[in-house]
Every structure is written in structure tokens, then in C-alpha cells.
């Protein structure tokens, strides 16, 4: 996250939450870092700030067309806004055509967590829809679906489950996250289905080296499991 910047590294080292922990998602930008970025962000034109926020949702590196779709902005306007971001050195070319990266990962993180929660849900939904329109695979779309899907959305549950299965071996921690997201979307009435998804989630958590989380997931699954699932759990 420090991106090689010693000031960011010193400040991030003062944060109690370890990198990658759930608490780091909304509390890992130290006040000194936030203050250092606040003046830069306040000086931006509204369109540039909107594209920067959309890019933070889209990913790092990001593609301007996707950021424009997330921001609900015509691409020519988005490209003019991108020019200001390049002049201010908040983003930089990423070494490939139409690919740009944030100056430092912590800048992207700070911009992302500062966006309003309701706007962020809509932004992830627009990102997922645009990526689907472009023919992107489930792995590329799953992160956005995770943040935007409504409870009971069967298409989202299927996509998250399929992505988790695909990532079970190469990236078990991410697979566990997507399994857990699918469980959250399932209606409470589907007790046996929830138990089966929790079992898959526990498998991924164990493979990721977190046996305590796997055990807690299995115990939670037992509480709602049907007779056919209890022995496996």
C-alpha cells in the first residue's frame, strides 16, 4: 500500500489493523496521510474528482472507458478530466495503451474509502454491468457483484459461487470471501443450501491457512444444516 513512499510507509505502520484485515478496509488511512492528500483532492475540478473516484472503484490499474461508465460521464469529458489527474500526478501511465495507475496504492485506497457508501454501491453495479457488456469473465466481475448485489439475486449468487470454485486452488482466501458473499445473498429460508455453501467456504478458509475461521464457519453451518449435511460438516 505504501507504493515505495517512505512517508506513507511510516504512517501505515502506525495503524493497528494489519494489512488485509477487514478493519483495514475502512480505517487504514492514517490521519497524516489523509491530510496530505486532502488538499490535492480539494483542488480538483468536479469532473476530475468524479473520474478519480470511479477509477478507484474500477481497479488499479484502470481503463478510462470503464471509469467513464462508472462515473456516468461521456468518454471525451472523462479523458479531459484524466488529463488534469495526470498533470497533478495523482495518476500515471501504466505502461500499456489506455491503462493508467494511481500514484500510490494508498492514494487509491484513500479515495475509495472517502466515497459515499450509497454512491459506491451504484458504482460497483455500473462496473459489473459494463464489464458484462464487454464480455469480461466471472473473476473480473465478481468483486463488483460482491459489493452491489441485492439479497436473493440468483444470478449474483451463481456468479460468486462459480468464481469461488474457480479460485479455490490458486487463491483460496479470495475464494472464501466470494463463498461468504454468496451465503450472505441467500435467503434465510434456504437452510440446507446455506449449509452447503458454508462448507465450501470453510474448505477455502482452511486452505488459506485460517483454521479458526473455518471452524467457526462449520459451527455456524451446523446450526442450520439438514440431516443429510450434518455428517459432512
PDB file of C-alpha atoms in Angstrom:
ATOM      1  CA  UNK A   1       0.000   0.000   0.000  1.00  0.00           C
ATOM      2  CA  UNK A   2       2.834   2.430   0.633  1.00  0.00           C
ATOM      3  CA  UNK A   3       3.920   2.117  -3.010  1.00  0.00           C
ATOM      4  CA  UNK A   4       7.543   2.737  -2.060  1.00  0.00           C
ATOM      5  CA  UNK A   5       6.788   6.088  -0.388  1.00  0.00           C
ATOM      6  CA  UNK A   6       8.614   6.268   2.985  1.00  0.00           C
ATOM      7  CA  UNK A   7       6.148   8.798   4.429  1.00  0.00           C
ATOM      8  CA  UNK A   8       3.185   6.547   3.616  1.00  0.00           C
ATOM      9  CA  UNK A   9       5.088   3.536   4.966  1.00  0.00           C
ATOM     10  CA  UNK A  10       5.788   5.251   8.301  1.00  0.00           C
ATOM     11  CA  UNK A  11       2.184   6.346   8.660  1.00  0.00           C
ATOM     12  CA  UNK A  12       0.710   2.988   7.687  1.00  0.00           C
ATOM     13  CA  UNK A  13       2.990   1.279  10.217  1.00  0.00           C
ATOM     14  CA  UNK A  14       1.216   3.246  12.945  1.00  0.00           C
ATOM     15  CA  UNK A  15      -2.171   1.718  12.079  1.00  0.00           C
ATOM     16  CA  UNK A  16      -3.114  -1.086  14.442  1.00  0.00           C
ATOM     17  CA  UNK A  17      -5.021  -3.196  11.882  1.00  0.00           C
ATOM     18  CA  UNK A  18      -2.698  -5.478   9.877  1.00  0.00           C
ATOM     19  CA  UNK A  19      -2.760  -5.052   6.082  1.00  0.00           C
ATOM     20  CA  UNK A  20      -5.548  -7.070   4.502  1.00  0.00           C
ATOM     21  CA  UNK A  21      -7.645  -7.319   7.656  1.00  0.00           C
ATOM     22  CA  UNK A  22     -11.351  -6.400   7.413  1.00  0.00           C
ATOM     23  CA  UNK A  23     -10.790  -3.340   9.607  1.00  0.00           C
ATOM     24  CA  UNK A  24      -8.226  -2.045   7.139  1.00  0.00           C
ATOM     25  CA  UNK A  25     -10.962  -1.581   4.522  1.00  0.00           C
ATOM     26  CA  UNK A  26     -12.412   1.478   6.244  1.00  0.00           C
ATOM     27  CA  UNK A  27      -9.897   2.560   8.854  1.00  0.00           C
ATOM     28  CA  UNK A  28      -6.436   2.085   7.399  1.00  0.00           C
ATOM     29  CA  UNK A  29      -5.793   5.580   6.058  1.00  0.00           C
ATOM     30  CA  UNK A  30      -3.826   7.332   8.809  1.00  0.00           C
ATOM     31  CA  UNK A  31      -4.780  10.956   9.546  1.00  0.00           C
ATOM     32  CA  UNK A  32      -1.403  12.255   8.385  1.00  0.00           C
ATOM     33  CA  UNK A  33      -1.794  10.530   5.014  1.00  0.00           C
ATOM     34  CA  UNK A  34      -5.383  11.724   4.665  1.00  0.00           C
ATOM     35  CA  UNK A  35      -4.303  15.268   5.432  1.00  0.00           C
ATOM     36  CA  UNK A  36      -1.506  15.079   2.872  1.00  0.00           C
ATOM     37  CA  UNK A  37      -3.990  14.038   0.174  1.00  0.00           C
ATOM     38  CA  UNK A  38      -6.925  16.243   1.164  1.00  0.00           C
ATOM     39  CA  UNK A  39      -5.525  19.453  -0.304  1.00  0.00           C
ATOM     40  CA  UNK A  40      -4.718  17.760  -3.618  1.00  0.00           C
ATOM     41  CA  UNK A  41      -8.196  16.291  -3.926  1.00  0.00           C
ATOM     42  CA  UNK A  42      -9.950  19.518  -2.898  1.00  0.00           C
ATOM     43  CA  UNK A  43      -8.200  21.412  -5.704  1.00  0.00           C
ATOM     44  CA  UNK A  44      -9.560  19.130  -8.424  1.00  0.00           C
ATOM     45  CA  UNK A  45     -12.385  20.113 -10.740  1.00  0.00           C
ATOM     46  CA  UNK A  46     -15.626  18.206 -10.006  1.00  0.00           C
ATOM     47  CA  UNK A  47     -15.337  16.088 -13.162  1.00  0.00           C
ATOM     48  CA  UNK A  48     -11.771  15.122 -12.336  1.00  0.00           C
ATOM     49  CA  UNK A  49     -12.690  14.162  -8.781  1.00  0.00           C
ATOM     50  CA  UNK A  50     -15.573  12.056 -10.112  1.00  0.00           C
ATOM     51  CA  UNK A  51     -13.346  10.211 -12.567  1.00  0.00           C
ATOM     52  CA  UNK A  52     -10.754   9.626  -9.845  1.00  0.00           C
ATOM     53  CA  UNK A  53     -13.430   8.130  -7.588  1.00  0.00           C
ATOM     54  CA  UNK A  54     -14.761   5.988 -10.432  1.00  0.00           C
ATOM     55  CA  UNK A  55     -11.229   4.786 -11.208  1.00  0.00           C
ATOM     56  CA  UNK A  56     -10.767   3.843  -7.544  1.00  0.00           C
ATOM     57  CA  UNK A  57     -13.838   1.620  -7.837  1.00  0.00           C
ATOM     58  CA  UNK A  58     -12.776   0.211 -11.206  1.00  0.00           C
ATOM     59  CA  UNK A  59      -9.372  -1.026 -10.060  1.00  0.00           C
ATOM     60  CA  UNK A  60      -5.685  -0.245 -10.222  1.00  0.00           C
ATOM     61  CA  UNK A  61      -4.559  -0.012 -12.978  1.00  0.00           C
ATOM     62  CA  UNK A  62      -7.760   1.240 -14.605  1.00  0.00           C
ATOM     63  CA  UNK A  63      -9.072   1.797 -18.128  1.00  0.00           C
ATOM     64  CA  UNK A  64     -10.565   5.257 -18.873  1.00  0.00           C
ATOM     65  CA  UNK A  65     -13.612   3.885 -20.705  1.00  0.00           C
ATOM     66  CA  UNK A  66     -14.595   1.765 -17.716  1.00  0.00           C
ATOM     67  CA  UNK A  67     -14.037   4.702 -15.357  1.00  0.00           C
ATOM     68  CA  UNK A  68     -16.250   6.870 -17.597  1.00  0.00           C
ATOM     69  CA  UNK A  69     -19.044   4.281 -17.481  1.00  0.00           C
ATOM     70  CA  UNK A  70     -18.790   4.041 -13.693  1.00  0.00           C
ATOM     71  CA  UNK A  71     -18.870   7.843 -13.408  1.00  0.00           C
ATOM     72  CA  UNK A  72     -21.810   8.069 -15.856  1.00  0.00           C
ATOM     73  CA  UNK A  73     -19.797  10.525 -17.909  1.00  0.00           C
ATOM     74  CA  UNK A  74     -19.216  10.799 -21.686  1.00  0.00           C
ATOM     75  CA  UNK A  75     -15.782   9.439 -22.538  1.00  0.00           C
ATOM     76  CA  UNK A  76     -14.487  12.708 -24.100  1.00  0.00           C
ATOM     77  CA  UNK A  77     -15.294  14.523 -20.838  1.00  0.00           C
ATOM     78  CA  UNK A  78     -13.647  11.724 -18.880  1.00  0.00           C
ATOM     79  CA  UNK A  79     -10.481  11.968 -20.956  1.00  0.00           C
ATOM     80  CA  UNK A  80     -10.243  15.707 -20.332  1.00  0.00           C
ATOM     81  CA  UNK A  81     -10.634  15.034 -16.612  1.00  0.00           C
ATOM     82  CA  UNK A  82      -7.936  12.364 -16.877  1.00  0.00           C
ATOM     83  CA  UNK A  83      -5.550  14.984 -18.279  1.00  0.00           C
ATOM     84  CA  UNK A  84      -5.922  17.019 -15.095  1.00  0.00           C
ATOM     85  CA  UNK A  85      -5.246  13.959 -12.964  1.00  0.00           C
ATOM     86  CA  UNK A  86      -2.084  13.303 -14.984  1.00  0.00           C
ATOM     87  CA  UNK A  87      -0.931  16.917 -14.600  1.00  0.00           C
ATOM     88  CA  UNK A  88      -1.487  16.703 -10.848  1.00  0.00           C
ATOM     89  CA  UNK A  89       0.411  13.379 -10.782  1.00  0.00           C
ATOM     90  CA  UNK A  90      -2.443  11.613  -8.977  1.00  0.00           C
ATOM     91  CA  UNK A  91      -2.373   9.001 -11.741  1.00  0.00           C
ATOM     92  CA  UNK A  92       0.287   7.951 -14.229  1.00  0.00           C
ATOM     93  CA  UNK A  93       0.524   5.856 -17.415  1.00  0.00           C
ATOM     94  CA  UNK A  94       0.664   2.158 -16.589  1.00  0.00           C
ATOM     95  CA  UNK A  95       2.887   1.063 -19.451  1.00  0.00           C
ATOM     96  CA  UNK A  96       0.168  -0.060 -21.883  1.00  0.00           C
ATOM     97  CA  UNK A  97      -2.243   1.855 -24.133  1.00  0.00           C
ATOM     98  CA  UNK A  98      -5.352   3.100 -22.306  1.00  0.00           C
ATOM     99  CA  UNK A  99      -4.075   1.833 -18.951  1.00  0.00           C
ATOM    100  CA  UNK A 100      -3.408   4.168 -16.038  1.00  0.00           C
ATOM    101  CA  UNK A 101      -2.448   3.590 -12.413  1.00  0.00           C
ATOM    102  CA  UNK A 102      -2.776   5.586  -9.231  1.00  0.00           C
ATOM    103  CA  UNK A 103       0.356   7.333  -7.992  1.00  0.00           C
ATOM    104  CA  UNK A 104       0.431   5.001  -4.970  1.00  0.00           C
ATOM    105  CA  UNK A 105      -1.908   2.215  -3.815  1.00  0.00           C
ATOM    106  CA  UNK A 106      -2.640   4.178  -0.635  1.00  0.00           C
ATOM    107  CA  UNK A 107      -3.938   7.081  -2.773  1.00  0.00           C
ATOM    108  CA  UNK A 108      -6.436   4.786  -4.437  1.00  0.00           C
ATOM    109  CA  UNK A 109      -7.436   3.328  -1.061  1.00  0.00           C
ATOM    110  CA  UNK A 110      -7.928   6.788   0.436  1.00  0.00           C
ATOM    111  CA  UNK A 111     -10.052   7.947  -2.492  1.00  0.00           C
ATOM    112  CA  UNK A 112     -12.128   4.747  -2.411  1.00  0.00           C
ATOM    113  CA  UNK A 113     -12.973   4.828   1.294  1.00  0.00           C
ATOM    114  CA  UNK A 114     -13.853   8.534   1.081  1.00  0.00           C
ATOM    115  CA  UNK A 115     -16.625   7.953  -1.475  1.00  0.00           C
ATOM    116  CA  UNK A 116     -20.217   7.961  -0.123  1.00  0.00           C
ATOM    117  CA  UNK A 117     -21.468   4.465   0.635  1.00  0.00           C
ATOM    118  CA  UNK A 118     -24.621   4.680  -1.457  1.00  0.00           C
ATOM    119  CA  UNK A 119     -22.770   6.026  -4.494  1.00  0.00           C
ATOM    120  CA  UNK A 120     -20.202   3.253  -4.116  1.00  0.00           C
ATOM    121  CA  UNK A 121     -22.883   0.540  -4.335  1.00  0.00           C
ATOM    122  CA  UNK A 122     -24.200   2.057  -7.559  1.00  0.00           C
ATOM    123  CA  UNK A 123     -20.667   2.469  -8.899  1.00  0.00           C
ATOM    124  CA  UNK A 124     -19.886  -1.218  -8.377  1.00  0.00           C
ATOM    125  CA  UNK A 125     -23.182  -2.130 -10.071  1.00  0.00           C
ATOM    126  CA  UNK A 126     -22.290   0.022 -13.077  1.00  0.00           C
ATOM    127  CA  UNK A 127     -18.810  -1.519 -13.188  1.00  0.00           C
ATOM    128  CA  UNK A 128     -20.249  -5.045 -13.154  1.00  0.00           C
ATOM    129  CA  UNK A 129     -22.754  -4.181 -15.885  1.00  0.00           C
ATOM    130  CA  UNK A 130     -20.129  -2.559 -18.110  1.00  0.00           C
ATOM    131  CA  UNK A 131     -17.732  -5.470 -17.692  1.00  0.00           C
ATOM    132  CA  UNK A 132     -20.515  -7.921 -18.544  1.00  0.00           C
ATOM    133  CA  UNK A 133     -21.322  -5.850 -21.650  1.00  0.00           C
ATOM    134  CA  UNK A 134     -17.660  -6.145 -22.651  1.00  0.00           C
ATOM    135  CA  UNK A 135     -17.696  -9.916 -22.225  1.00  0.00           C
ATOM    136  CA  UNK A 136     -15.473  -9.998 -19.138  1.00  0.00           C
ATOM    137  CA  UNK A 137     -15.193 -13.248 -17.209  1.00  0.00           C
ATOM    138  CA  UNK A 138     -16.657 -14.010 -13.809  1.00  0.00           C
ATOM    139  CA  UNK A 139     -13.373 -13.446 -11.949  1.00  0.00           C
ATOM    140  CA  UNK A 140     -13.131  -9.876 -13.244  1.00  0.00           C
ATOM    141  CA  UNK A 141     -16.763  -9.126 -12.392  1.00  0.00           C
ATOM    142  CA  UNK A 142     -17.086 -10.907  -9.044  1.00  0.00           C
ATOM    143  CA  UNK A 143     -15.565  -8.162  -6.886  1.00  0.00           C
ATOM    144  CA  UNK A 144     -18.096  -5.640  -8.183  1.00  0.00           C
ATOM    145  CA  UNK A 145     -21.008  -8.079  -7.911  1.00  0.00           C
ATOM    146  CA  UNK A 146     -19.984  -8.812  -4.315  1.00  0.00           C
ATOM    147  CA  UNK A 147     -20.409  -5.147  -3.405  1.00  0.00           C
ATOM    148  CA  UNK A 148     -23.521  -4.380  -5.463  1.00  0.00           C
ATOM    149  CA  UNK A 149     -25.798  -7.452  -5.483  1.00  0.00           C
ATOM    150  CA  UNK A 150     -29.125  -7.468  -3.672  1.00  0.00           C
ATOM    151  CA  UNK A 151     -30.104 -10.328  -1.318  1.00  0.00           C
ATOM    152  CA  UNK A 152     -31.788 -13.126  -3.235  1.00  0.00           C
ATOM    153  CA  UNK A 153     -30.145 -12.254  -6.580  1.00  0.00           C
ATOM    154  CA  UNK A 154     -29.727 -15.737  -8.060  1.00  0.00           C
ATOM    155  CA  UNK A 155     -27.517 -14.553 -10.925  1.00  0.00           C
ATOM    156  CA  UNK A 156     -25.136 -12.925  -8.436  1.00  0.00           C
ATOM    157  CA  UNK A 157     -25.123 -15.992  -6.195  1.00  0.00           C
ATOM    158  CA  UNK A 158     -24.308 -18.222  -9.177  1.00  0.00           C
ATOM    159  CA  UNK A 159     -21.517 -15.921 -10.379  1.00  0.00           C
ATOM    160  CA  UNK A 160     -19.926 -15.624  -6.939  1.00  0.00           C
ATOM    161  CA  UNK A 161     -20.126 -19.378  -6.349  1.00  0.00           C
ATOM    162  CA  UNK A 162     -18.629 -20.182  -9.755  1.00  0.00           C
ATOM    163  CA  UNK A 163     -15.813 -17.683  -9.235  1.00  0.00           C
ATOM    164  CA  UNK A 164     -15.075 -19.055  -5.772  1.00  0.00           C
ATOM    165  CA  UNK A 165     -14.874 -22.583  -7.181  1.00  0.00           C
ATOM    166  CA  UNK A 166     -12.505 -21.416  -9.922  1.00  0.00           C
ATOM    167  CA  UNK A 167     -10.237 -19.687  -7.374  1.00  0.00           C
ATOM    168  CA  UNK A 168     -10.398 -22.426  -4.713  1.00  0.00           C
ATOM    169  CA  UNK A 169      -6.929 -23.795  -5.542  1.00  0.00           C
ATOM    170  CA  UNK A 170      -4.970 -20.754  -6.813  1.00  0.00           C
ATOM    171  CA  UNK A 171      -6.437 -18.146  -4.413  1.00  0.00           C
ATOM    172  CA  UNK A 172      -8.281 -19.799  -1.511  1.00  0.00           C
ATOM    173  CA  UNK A 173      -8.555 -16.627   0.601  1.00  0.00           C
ATOM    174  CA  UNK A 174     -10.352 -14.830  -2.238  1.00  0.00           C
ATOM    175  CA  UNK A 175     -12.480 -17.927  -2.847  1.00  0.00           C
ATOM    176  CA  UNK A 176     -13.532 -17.915   0.804  1.00  0.00           C
ATOM    177  CA  UNK A 177     -14.556 -14.255   0.512  1.00  0.00           C
ATOM    178  CA  UNK A 178     -16.726 -14.941  -2.525  1.00  0.00           C
ATOM    179  CA  UNK A 179     -18.287 -18.034  -0.920  1.00  0.00           C
ATOM    180  CA  UNK A 180     -19.148 -15.919   2.126  1.00  0.00           C
ATOM    181  CA  UNK A 181     -20.634 -13.223  -0.112  1.00  0.00           C
ATOM    182  CA  UNK A 182     -22.845 -15.824  -1.825  1.00  0.00           C
ATOM    183  CA  UNK A 183     -24.041 -17.059   1.579  1.00  0.00           C
ATOM    184  CA  UNK A 184     -24.989 -13.506   2.584  1.00  0.00           C
ATOM    185  CA  UNK A 185     -27.179 -13.189  -0.513  1.00  0.00           C
ATOM    186  CA  UNK A 186     -29.081 -16.423   0.107  1.00  0.00           C
ATOM    187  CA  UNK A 187     -32.491 -16.130   1.797  1.00  0.00           C
ATOM    188  CA  UNK A 188     -32.565 -17.456   5.359  1.00  0.00           C
ATOM    189  CA  UNK A 189     -35.234 -19.952   4.350  1.00  0.00           C
ATOM    190  CA  UNK A 190     -32.762 -21.874   2.169  1.00  0.00           C
ATOM    191  CA  UNK A 191     -31.151 -23.514   5.174  1.00  0.00           C
ATOM    192  CA  UNK A 192     -29.649 -26.584   3.524  1.00  0.00           C
ATOM    193  CA  UNK A 193     -28.239 -24.598   0.604  1.00  0.00           C
ATOM    194  CA  UNK A 194     -26.671 -22.122   3.032  1.00  0.00           C
ATOM    195  CA  UNK A 195     -25.068 -25.027   4.927  1.00  0.00           C
ATOM    196  CA  UNK A 196     -23.546 -26.459   1.735  1.00  0.00           C
ATOM    197  CA  UNK A 197     -22.106 -23.088   0.694  1.00  0.00           C
ATOM    198  CA  UNK A 198     -20.687 -22.567   4.176  1.00  0.00           C
ATOM    199  CA  UNK A 199     -18.962 -25.938   3.944  1.00  0.00           C
ATOM    200  CA  UNK A 200     -17.256 -24.822   0.717  1.00  0.00           C
ATOM    201  CA  UNK A 201     -16.332 -21.550   2.402  1.00  0.00           C
ATOM    202  CA  UNK A 202     -14.761 -23.426   5.303  1.00  0.00           C
ATOM    203  CA  UNK A 203     -12.743 -25.573   2.885  1.00  0.00           C
ATOM    204  CA  UNK A 204     -11.357 -22.411   1.297  1.00  0.00           C
ATOM    205  CA  UNK A 205     -10.617 -20.805   4.670  1.00  0.00           C
ATOM    206  CA  UNK A 206      -8.707 -23.890   5.782  1.00  0.00           C
ATOM    207  CA  UNK A 207      -6.769 -23.979   2.523  1.00  0.00           C
ATOM    208  CA  UNK A 208      -5.905 -20.305   3.041  1.00  0.00           C
ATOM    209  CA  UNK A 209      -4.340 -21.119   6.422  1.00  0.00           C
ATOM    210  CA  UNK A 210      -7.141 -19.876   8.687  1.00  0.00           C
ATOM    211  CA  UNK A 211      -8.403 -22.962  10.548  1.00  0.00           C
ATOM    212  CA  UNK A 212     -10.073 -20.899  13.278  1.00  0.00           C
ATOM    213  CA  UNK A 213     -12.284 -19.106  10.757  1.00  0.00           C
ATOM    214  CA  UNK A 214     -13.013 -22.441   9.058  1.00  0.00           C
ATOM    215  CA  UNK A 215     -14.090 -23.964  12.371  1.00  0.00           C
ATOM    216  CA  UNK A 216     -16.390 -21.024  13.152  1.00  0.00           C
ATOM    217  CA  UNK A 217     -17.927 -21.271   9.686  1.00  0.00           C
ATOM    218  CA  UNK A 218     -18.577 -25.007  10.133  1.00  0.00           C
ATOM    219  CA  UNK A 219     -20.142 -24.492  13.559  1.00  0.00           C
ATOM    220  CA  UNK A 220     -22.398 -21.829  12.086  1.00  0.00           C
ATOM    221  CA  UNK A 221     -23.355 -24.184   9.267  1.00  0.00           C
ATOM    222  CA  UNK A 222     -24.293 -26.944  11.713  1.00  0.00           C
ATOM    223  CA  UNK A 223     -26.899 -24.655  13.246  1.00  0.00           C
ATOM    224  CA  UNK A 224     -28.909 -24.626  10.001  1.00  0.00           C
ATOM    225  CA  UNK A 225     -27.842 -27.872   8.319  1.00  0.00           C
ATOM    226  CA  UNK A 226     -30.281 -30.575   7.298  1.00  0.00           C
ATOM    227  CA  UNK A 227     -29.814 -34.224   8.297  1.00  0.00           C
ATOM    228  CA  UNK A 228     -28.017 -35.077   5.053  1.00  0.00           C
ATOM    229  CA  UNK A 229     -25.371 -32.395   5.579  1.00  0.00           C
ATOM    230  CA  UNK A 230     -24.514 -32.809   9.256  1.00  0.00           C
ATOM    231  CA  UNK A 231     -22.088 -35.722   8.919  1.00  0.00           C
ATOM    232  CA  UNK A 232     -20.001 -33.971   6.259  1.00  0.00           C
ATOM    233  CA  UNK A 233     -19.891 -30.796   8.333  1.00  0.00           C
TER     234      UNK A 233
END
